[in-house]
Amino acid sequence: MLDNKKVQIDILRLDAMHPEISGNKWFKLKYNLQAAYERGAKSLLSFGGAYSNHLHALAFAGFKTKLKTIGIIRGEEVVNPTLQDCIVWGMDLHFISREKYRHKTEVSFLEEIQSKFPHAYIIPEGANNEAGLLGCNEILQGIPLANYQYIAASVGTATTLCGLINASLGSNEVLGFLAMKQGLYLEEEIKQRTTKTNWRLIDDYHFGGFGKSNAELFTFMDNFTTKHNIDLDRVYTAKMMYGMYDLIQANRFEHNAKFLVIHTGGLQGNRQ
Ligand SMILES: *Cc1c(COP(=O)(O)O)cnc(C)c1O
């Protein structure tokens, strides 16, 4: 797939960490679960779309720790494999309109939710809070970072990317591939949540928006899996890897460049 290009790509397989809580979601939940436990919360509540890897991981974490979980889902009531798993693991699902969902970070909305579920520990969408970031700071532990010029990851809320930036060496450049359209506003948040400047966001491989894809992306995914026996997810990691390959083909990196690419998981979302 990469013709006559000499680069080295190592993949950090967070997708292979655990069969259910895969990828970056474990890191984002770790300190949130600890905080919920310390506060004596009776349940865990969070927000997401119908294919949310975050809610899927949360439901499993609640199942394992015997804490009730509550998922506030954006949009009309649907059933799919993601939500089916959540139900099996004991999550209560509450569907709210897209219009209402937009207020998910506003104080008044959160107060309303908290009064409805007084004993719940509320985790924001994608666990993009301080506790989530603390966990993401640990993703690169034990990795010989001096071996790499580039560290690449897919970006949703950018919490994961901020953790990678925090842990990176000054000699690394951290590349964040946006999974959605018009995501460059995240630059401001990244500046506030990190202290380094060795990063950039790449905006050219969102394939039309969050959750959008096309035949070209699917062909790339299939070829990648056939060649390397590694699955990619269509929402995040496939777009990142496609972008990486495209930039390498276009000679945008130096000869013999060494990359550490983070496979952030998400494979459960490939089920239709
Ligand atoms: C959630 C998720 C991301 C995005 O992580 P953020 O910290 O929100 O940027 C990337 N890849 C996969 C597979 C995910 O499930």
mmCIF file of C-alpha atoms and ligand atoms in Angstrom:
data_model
loop_
_atom_site.group_PDB
_atom_site.id
_atom_site.type_symbol
_atom_site.label_atom_id
_atom_site.label_comp_id
_atom_site.label_asym_id
_atom_site.label_seq_id
_atom_site.Cartn_x
_atom_site.Cartn_y
_atom_site.Cartn_z
ATOM 1 C CA MET A 1 0.000 0.000 0.000
ATOM 2 C CA LEU A 2 3.000 2.268 0.483
ATOM 3 C CA ASP A 3 4.966 2.182 -2.746
ATOM 4 C CA ASN A 4 8.678 2.742 -2.434
ATOM 5 C CA LYS A 5 8.355 4.707 0.781
ATOM 6 C CA LYS A 6 10.732 3.912 3.572
ATOM 7 C CA VAL A 7 9.194 4.680 6.923
ATOM 8 C CA GLN A 8 8.719 2.704 10.116
ATOM 9 C CA ILE A 9 5.263 2.497 11.635
ATOM 10 C CA ASP A 10 4.845 0.878 15.054
ATOM 11 C CA ILE A 11 1.303 0.468 16.313
ATOM 12 C CA LEU A 12 0.432 0.668 20.003
ATOM 13 C CA ARG A 13 -2.390 -1.857 20.124
ATOM 14 C CA LEU A 14 -4.761 -0.465 22.741
ATOM 15 C CA ASP A 15 -7.455 -2.313 20.789
ATOM 16 C CA ALA A 16 -5.948 -5.572 22.056
ATOM 17 C CA MET A 17 -5.844 -4.609 25.739
ATOM 18 C CA HIS A 18 -9.181 -6.054 26.755
ATOM 19 C CA PRO A 19 -12.014 -7.701 24.815
ATOM 20 C CA GLU A 20 -14.715 -5.319 26.079
ATOM 21 C CA ILE A 21 -13.127 -2.127 27.442
ATOM 22 C CA SER A 22 -10.867 -1.625 24.497
ATOM 23 C CA GLY A 23 -8.684 1.218 23.354
ATOM 24 C CA ASN A 24 -8.419 4.555 25.042
ATOM 25 C CA LYS A 25 -11.701 4.199 26.922
ATOM 26 C CA TRP A 26 -10.224 2.291 29.837
ATOM 27 C CA PHE A 27 -7.697 5.089 30.445
ATOM 28 C CA LYS A 28 -10.481 7.684 30.374
ATOM 29 C CA LEU A 29 -12.621 5.762 32.827
ATOM 30 C CA LYS A 30 -9.959 4.701 35.312
ATOM 31 C CA TYR A 31 -9.861 7.831 37.495
ATOM 32 C CA ASN A 32 -13.535 8.543 36.942
ATOM 33 C CA LEU A 33 -14.386 5.156 38.461
ATOM 34 C CA GLN A 34 -12.045 5.890 41.330
ATOM 35 C CA ALA A 35 -13.711 9.265 41.972
ATOM 36 C CA ALA A 36 -17.178 7.688 41.830
ATOM 37 C CA TYR A 37 -16.082 5.065 44.322
ATOM 38 C CA GLU A 38 -14.585 7.650 46.690
ATOM 39 C CA ARG A 39 -17.784 9.681 46.613
ATOM 40 C CA GLY A 40 -19.856 6.631 47.368
ATOM 41 C CA ALA A 41 -21.843 7.055 44.145
ATOM 42 C CA LYS A 42 -24.540 4.458 43.548
ATOM 43 C CA SER A 43 -24.441 4.746 39.796
ATOM 44 C CA LEU A 44 -22.435 6.049 36.854
ATOM 45 C CA LEU A 45 -24.117 8.290 34.291
ATOM 46 C CA SER A 46 -22.792 9.517 30.985
ATOM 47 C CA PHE A 47 -23.689 10.719 27.509
ATOM 48 C CA GLY A 48 -23.115 9.524 23.975
ATOM 49 C CA GLY A 49 -24.427 8.648 20.546
ATOM 50 C CA ALA A 50 -26.015 5.314 19.705
ATOM 51 C CA TYR A 51 -22.645 3.824 18.653
ATOM 52 C CA SER A 52 -20.693 5.299 21.545
ATOM 53 C CA ASN A 53 -17.558 3.339 22.427
ATOM 54 C CA HIS A 54 -17.481 5.334 25.640
ATOM 55 C CA LEU A 55 -20.950 4.247 26.809
ATOM 56 C CA HIS A 56 -20.156 0.685 25.763
ATOM 57 C CA ALA A 57 -17.021 0.674 27.950
ATOM 58 C CA LEU A 58 -18.866 2.392 30.791
ATOM 59 C CA ALA A 59 -21.652 -0.181 30.756
ATOM 60 C CA PHE A 60 -19.134 -3.002 30.971
ATOM 61 C CA ALA A 61 -17.174 -1.260 33.761
ATOM 62 C CA GLY A 62 -20.405 -0.820 35.733
ATOM 63 C CA PHE A 63 -21.322 -4.455 35.166
ATOM 64 C CA LYS A 64 -17.944 -5.599 36.469
ATOM 65 C CA THR A 65 -17.886 -3.264 39.477
ATOM 66 C CA LYS A 66 -21.571 -3.866 40.247
ATOM 67 C CA LEU A 67 -22.429 -0.191 39.859
ATOM 68 C CA LYS A 68 -25.622 0.737 38.045
ATOM 69 C CA THR A 69 -25.011 2.638 34.827
ATOM 70 C CA ILE A 70 -27.203 5.177 33.078
ATOM 71 C CA GLY A 71 -26.683 6.182 29.460
ATOM 72 C CA ILE A 72 -28.181 9.400 28.082
ATOM 73 C CA ILE A 73 -28.342 8.756 24.345
ATOM 74 C CA ARG A 74 -28.534 11.382 21.623
ATOM 75 C CA GLY A 75 -31.496 11.077 19.248
ATOM 76 C CA GLU A 76 -34.376 8.726 18.632
ATOM 77 C CA GLU A 77 -34.698 5.376 20.273
ATOM 78 C CA VAL A 78 -32.854 2.681 18.301
ATOM 79 C CA VAL A 79 -31.480 -0.770 18.910
ATOM 80 C CA ASN A 80 -28.061 -1.779 17.638
ATOM 81 C CA PRO A 81 -25.286 -4.122 18.814
ATOM 82 C CA THR A 82 -23.614 -1.388 20.885
ATOM 83 C CA LEU A 83 -26.762 -0.563 22.833
ATOM 84 C CA GLN A 84 -27.743 -4.222 23.004
ATOM 85 C CA ASP A 85 -24.525 -4.933 24.897
ATOM 86 C CA CYS A 86 -25.144 -1.930 27.151
ATOM 87 C CA ILE A 87 -28.582 -3.292 28.038
ATOM 88 C CA VAL A 88 -27.217 -6.775 28.703
ATOM 89 C CA TRP A 89 -24.652 -5.235 31.062
ATOM 90 C CA GLY A 90 -27.423 -3.513 32.962
ATOM 91 C CA MET A 91 -27.282 0.033 31.642
ATOM 92 C CA ASP A 92 -30.506 2.062 31.714
ATOM 93 C CA LEU A 93 -30.886 3.909 28.435
ATOM 94 C CA HIS A 94 -32.578 7.301 28.169
ATOM 95 C CA PHE A 95 -32.990 8.731 24.691
ATOM 96 C CA ILE A 96 -33.210 12.499 24.401
ATOM 97 C CA SER A 97 -33.686 14.724 21.365
ATOM 98 C CA ARG A 98 -30.659 16.055 19.531
ATOM 99 C CA GLU A 99 -31.807 19.541 20.434
ATOM 100 C CA LYS A 100 -31.873 18.742 24.146
ATOM 101 C CA TYR A 101 -28.611 16.799 23.907
ATOM 102 C CA ARG A 102 -26.838 19.916 22.719
ATOM 103 C CA HIS A 103 -27.139 21.324 26.243
ATOM 104 C CA LYS A 104 -25.267 18.377 27.735
ATOM 105 C CA THR A 105 -22.469 20.475 29.216
ATOM 106 C CA GLU A 106 -24.633 23.345 30.547
ATOM 107 C CA VAL A 107 -24.969 23.757 34.284
ATOM 108 C CA SER A 108 -28.776 23.946 34.315
ATOM 109 C CA PHE A 109 -29.093 20.791 32.220
ATOM 110 C CA LEU A 110 -26.631 18.915 34.416
ATOM 111 C CA GLU A 111 -28.493 20.053 37.541
ATOM 112 C CA GLU A 112 -31.708 18.725 36.070
ATOM 113 C CA ILE A 113 -30.022 15.385 35.338
ATOM 114 C CA GLN A 114 -28.461 15.247 38.792
ATOM 115 C CA SER A 115 -31.812 15.889 40.481
ATOM 116 C CA LYS A 116 -33.343 13.077 38.432
ATOM 117 C CA PHE A 117 -30.496 10.733 39.364
ATOM 118 C CA PRO A 118 -29.335 12.079 42.738
ATOM 119 C CA HIS A 119 -26.909 9.254 43.518
ATOM 120 C CA ALA A 120 -25.222 9.181 40.135
ATOM 121 C CA TYR A 121 -21.657 10.213 39.416
ATOM 122 C CA ILE A 122 -21.878 12.143 36.166
ATOM 123 C CA ILE A 123 -19.135 11.655 33.570
ATOM 124 C CA PRO A 124 -19.168 14.017 30.572
ATOM 125 C CA GLU A 125 -19.462 12.741 27.000
ATOM 126 C CA GLY A 126 -16.316 10.853 26.010
ATOM 127 C CA ALA A 127 -15.036 11.278 29.592
ATOM 128 C CA ASN A 128 -13.341 14.479 28.488
ATOM 129 C CA ASN A 129 -12.876 15.743 32.050
ATOM 130 C CA GLU A 130 -9.811 16.111 34.266
ATOM 131 C CA ALA A 131 -10.076 12.539 35.541
ATOM 132 C CA GLY A 132 -10.239 11.311 31.942
ATOM 133 C CA LEU A 133 -7.139 13.290 31.055
ATOM 134 C CA LEU A 134 -5.243 11.948 34.074
ATOM 135 C CA GLY A 135 -5.797 8.453 32.748
ATOM 136 C CA CYS A 136 -4.757 9.419 29.213
ATOM 137 C CA ASN A 137 -1.498 10.816 30.580
ATOM 138 C CA GLU A 138 -0.619 7.157 31.279
ATOM 139 C CA ILE A 139 -1.181 5.728 27.781
ATOM 140 C CA LEU A 140 2.462 6.062 26.768
ATOM 141 C CA GLN A 141 3.927 4.664 29.996
ATOM 142 C CA GLY A 142 6.755 2.250 29.297
ATOM 143 C CA ILE A 143 7.085 3.174 25.618
ATOM 144 C CA PRO A 144 10.611 4.100 24.441
ATOM 145 C CA LEU A 145 9.487 7.448 23.048
ATOM 146 C CA ALA A 146 12.975 8.571 22.052
ATOM 147 C CA ASN A 147 12.736 6.019 19.212
ATOM 148 C CA TYR A 148 10.038 8.031 17.453
ATOM 149 C CA GLN A 149 9.803 11.291 15.581
ATOM 150 C CA TYR A 150 6.024 11.153 15.351
ATOM 151 C CA ILE A 151 3.180 9.975 17.552
ATOM 152 C CA ALA A 152 -0.182 9.813 15.778
ATOM 153 C CA ALA A 153 -3.722 9.329 17.071
ATOM 154 C CA SER A 154 -7.299 9.925 16.089
ATOM 155 C CA VAL A 155 -9.160 12.818 17.718
ATOM 156 C CA GLY A 156 -12.726 13.061 19.013
ATOM 157 C CA THR A 157 -12.766 15.221 22.137
ATOM 158 C CA ALA A 158 -8.931 15.434 22.029
ATOM 159 C CA THR A 159 -8.644 14.201 25.634
ATOM 160 C CA THR A 160 -6.542 11.271 24.446
ATOM 161 C CA LEU A 161 -4.362 13.545 22.319
ATOM 162 C CA CYS A 162 -3.802 15.874 25.291
ATOM 163 C CA GLY A 163 -2.634 12.899 27.353
ATOM 164 C CA LEU A 164 -0.236 11.884 24.581
ATOM 165 C CA ILE A 165 1.095 15.439 24.326
ATOM 166 C CA ASN A 166 1.595 15.627 28.097
ATOM 167 C CA ALA A 167 3.564 12.391 28.074
ATOM 168 C CA SER A 168 5.527 13.086 24.899
ATOM 169 C CA LEU A 169 9.161 14.133 24.651
ATOM 170 C CA GLY A 170 10.104 17.471 23.187
ATOM 171 C CA SER A 171 11.659 15.567 20.287
ATOM 172 C CA ASN A 172 8.318 13.910 19.373
ATOM 173 C CA GLU A 173 5.741 15.604 17.179
ATOM 174 C CA VAL A 174 2.206 14.570 18.081
ATOM 175 C CA LEU A 175 -0.213 14.384 15.139
ATOM 176 C CA GLY A 176 -3.948 14.449 15.812
ATOM 177 C CA PHE A 177 -6.202 13.292 12.974
ATOM 178 C CA LEU A 178 -9.654 14.815 13.395
ATOM 179 C CA ALA A 179 -12.519 12.330 13.057
ATOM 180 C CA MET A 180 -15.047 15.095 12.450
ATOM 181 C CA LYS A 181 -15.599 18.144 10.287
ATOM 182 C CA GLN A 182 -14.693 21.589 11.627
ATOM 183 C CA GLY A 183 -12.751 20.237 14.563
ATOM 184 C CA LEU A 184 -9.982 22.825 14.549
ATOM 185 C CA TYR A 185 -11.713 24.717 17.373
ATOM 186 C CA LEU A 186 -10.214 21.994 19.592
ATOM 187 C CA GLU A 187 -6.842 23.708 19.254
ATOM 188 C CA GLU A 188 -7.818 26.195 21.959
ATOM 189 C CA GLU A 189 -8.828 23.426 24.366
ATOM 190 C CA ILE A 190 -5.630 21.516 23.686
ATOM 191 C CA LYS A 191 -3.584 24.633 24.467
ATOM 192 C CA GLN A 192 -5.392 24.950 27.781
ATOM 193 C CA ARG A 193 -4.967 21.308 28.750
ATOM 194 C CA THR A 194 -1.306 20.883 27.809
ATOM 195 C CA THR A 195 1.896 22.846 28.203
ATOM 196 C CA LYS A 196 3.774 21.740 25.089
ATOM 197 C CA THR A 197 3.653 23.017 21.531
ATOM 198 C CA ASN A 198 4.950 19.879 19.752
ATOM 199 C CA TRP A 199 1.614 18.947 18.171
ATOM 200 C CA ARG A 200 -0.705 19.682 15.297
ATOM 201 C CA LEU A 201 -4.202 18.798 14.219
ATOM 202 C CA ILE A 202 -4.850 17.428 10.737
ATOM 203 C CA ASP A 203 -8.198 18.338 9.287
ATOM 204 C CA ASP A 204 -8.163 16.655 5.861
ATOM 205 C CA TYR A 205 -9.332 13.117 6.624
ATOM 206 C CA HIS A 206 -12.744 13.371 8.285
ATOM 207 C CA PHE A 207 -14.490 11.882 5.236
ATOM 208 C CA GLY A 208 -17.412 14.296 5.418
ATOM 209 C CA GLY A 209 -17.941 14.341 9.161
ATOM 210 C CA PHE A 210 -18.179 12.340 12.338
ATOM 211 C CA GLY A 211 -19.355 8.788 11.640
ATOM 212 C CA LYS A 212 -19.348 9.433 7.870
ATOM 213 C CA SER A 213 -17.417 7.173 5.545
ATOM 214 C CA ASN A 214 -17.252 6.129 1.900
ATOM 215 C CA ALA A 215 -16.239 3.218 -0.304
ATOM 216 C CA GLU A 216 -12.654 4.436 -0.527
ATOM 217 C CA LEU A 217 -12.302 4.295 3.254
ATOM 218 C CA PHE A 218 -13.794 0.803 3.402
ATOM 219 C CA THR A 219 -11.482 -0.418 0.651
ATOM 220 C CA PHE A 220 -8.520 0.994 2.550
ATOM 221 C CA MET A 221 -9.670 -0.725 5.762
ATOM 222 C CA ASP A 222 -10.068 -4.063 3.980
ATOM 223 C CA ASN A 223 -6.656 -3.843 2.339
ATOM 224 C CA PHE A 224 -5.014 -2.838 5.599
ATOM 225 C CA THR A 225 -6.575 -5.749 7.462
ATOM 226 C CA THR A 226 -5.672 -8.227 4.720
ATOM 227 C CA LYS A 227 -2.076 -7.066 4.667
ATOM 228 C CA HIS A 228 -1.423 -6.652 8.398
ATOM 229 C CA ASN A 229 -4.106 -8.696 10.085
ATOM 230 C CA ILE A 230 -5.106 -5.662 12.167
ATOM 231 C CA ASP A 231 -8.694 -4.392 12.149
ATOM 232 C CA LEU A 232 -9.434 -0.685 12.104
ATOM 233 C CA ASP A 233 -12.665 0.995 13.159
ATOM 234 C CA ARG A 234 -14.513 3.095 10.606
ATOM 235 C CA VAL A 235 -15.161 6.125 12.847
ATOM 236 C CA TYR A 236 -11.682 6.875 14.132
ATOM 237 C CA THR A 237 -8.667 4.685 13.448
ATOM 238 C CA ALA A 238 -9.341 3.981 9.762
ATOM 239 C CA LYS A 239 -9.466 7.699 9.000
ATOM 240 C CA MET A 240 -6.251 8.312 10.902
ATOM 241 C CA MET A 241 -4.416 5.471 9.177
ATOM 242 C CA TYR A 242 -5.724 6.529 5.758
ATOM 243 C CA GLY A 243 -4.452 10.021 6.476
ATOM 244 C CA MET A 244 -1.076 8.730 7.577
ATOM 245 C CA TYR A 245 -0.658 6.710 4.411
ATOM 246 C CA ASP A 246 -1.794 9.608 2.269
ATOM 247 C CA LEU A 247 0.690 12.013 3.833
ATOM 248 C CA ILE A 248 3.501 9.463 3.577
ATOM 249 C CA GLN A 249 2.711 8.907 -0.114
ATOM 250 C CA ALA A 250 2.808 12.666 -0.639
ATOM 251 C CA ASN A 251 6.323 12.800 0.870
ATOM 252 C CA ARG A 252 5.213 15.002 3.725
ATOM 253 C CA PHE A 253 7.551 13.229 6.135
ATOM 254 C CA GLU A 254 11.273 12.675 5.907
ATOM 255 C CA HIS A 255 12.837 9.492 4.559
ATOM 256 C CA ASN A 256 13.083 6.799 7.265
ATOM 257 C CA ALA A 257 10.710 8.673 9.597
ATOM 258 C CA LYS A 258 9.650 6.605 12.617
ATOM 259 C CA PHE A 259 6.032 6.694 13.741
ATOM 260 C CA LEU A 260 4.239 5.444 16.807
ATOM 261 C CA VAL A 261 0.581 5.157 15.873
ATOM 262 C CA ILE A 262 -1.984 4.663 18.614
ATOM 263 C CA HIS A 263 -4.709 2.142 17.821
ATOM 264 C CA THR A 264 -7.407 3.536 20.078
ATOM 265 C CA GLY A 265 -9.746 0.564 19.586
ATOM 266 C CA GLY A 266 -13.418 1.135 18.784
ATOM 267 C CA LEU A 267 -13.854 -2.102 16.844
ATOM 268 C CA GLN A 268 -17.158 -2.888 18.550
ATOM 269 C CA GLY A 269 -18.638 0.047 16.633
ATOM 270 C CA ASN A 270 -18.019 -1.694 13.302
ATOM 271 C CA ARG A 271 -20.989 -3.970 13.938
ATOM 272 C CA GLN A 272 -24.095 -2.715 12.188
HETATM 273 C C1 LIG B 1 -13.337 7.696 21.690
HETATM 274 C C2 LIG B 1 -12.382 7.321 20.635
HETATM 275 C C3 LIG B 1 -11.416 8.228 20.127
HETATM 276 C C4 LIG B 1 -11.391 9.666 20.519
HETATM 277 O O1 LIG B 1 -10.812 9.922 21.752
HETATM 278 P P1 LIG B 1 -10.852 11.384 22.317
HETATM 279 O O2 LIG B 1 -10.121 11.309 23.597
HETATM 280 O O3 LIG B 1 -12.301 11.731 22.548
HETATM 281 O O4 LIG B 1 -10.240 12.300 21.340
HETATM 282 C C5 LIG B 1 -10.499 7.762 19.198
HETATM 283 N N1 LIG B 1 -10.538 6.484 18.764
HETATM 284 C C6 LIG B 1 -11.458 5.617 19.186
HETATM 285 C C7 LIG B 1 -11.475 4.252 18.610
HETATM 286 C C8 LIG B 1 -12.406 5.991 20.140
HETATM 287 O O5 LIG B 1 -13.332 5.101 20.536
#
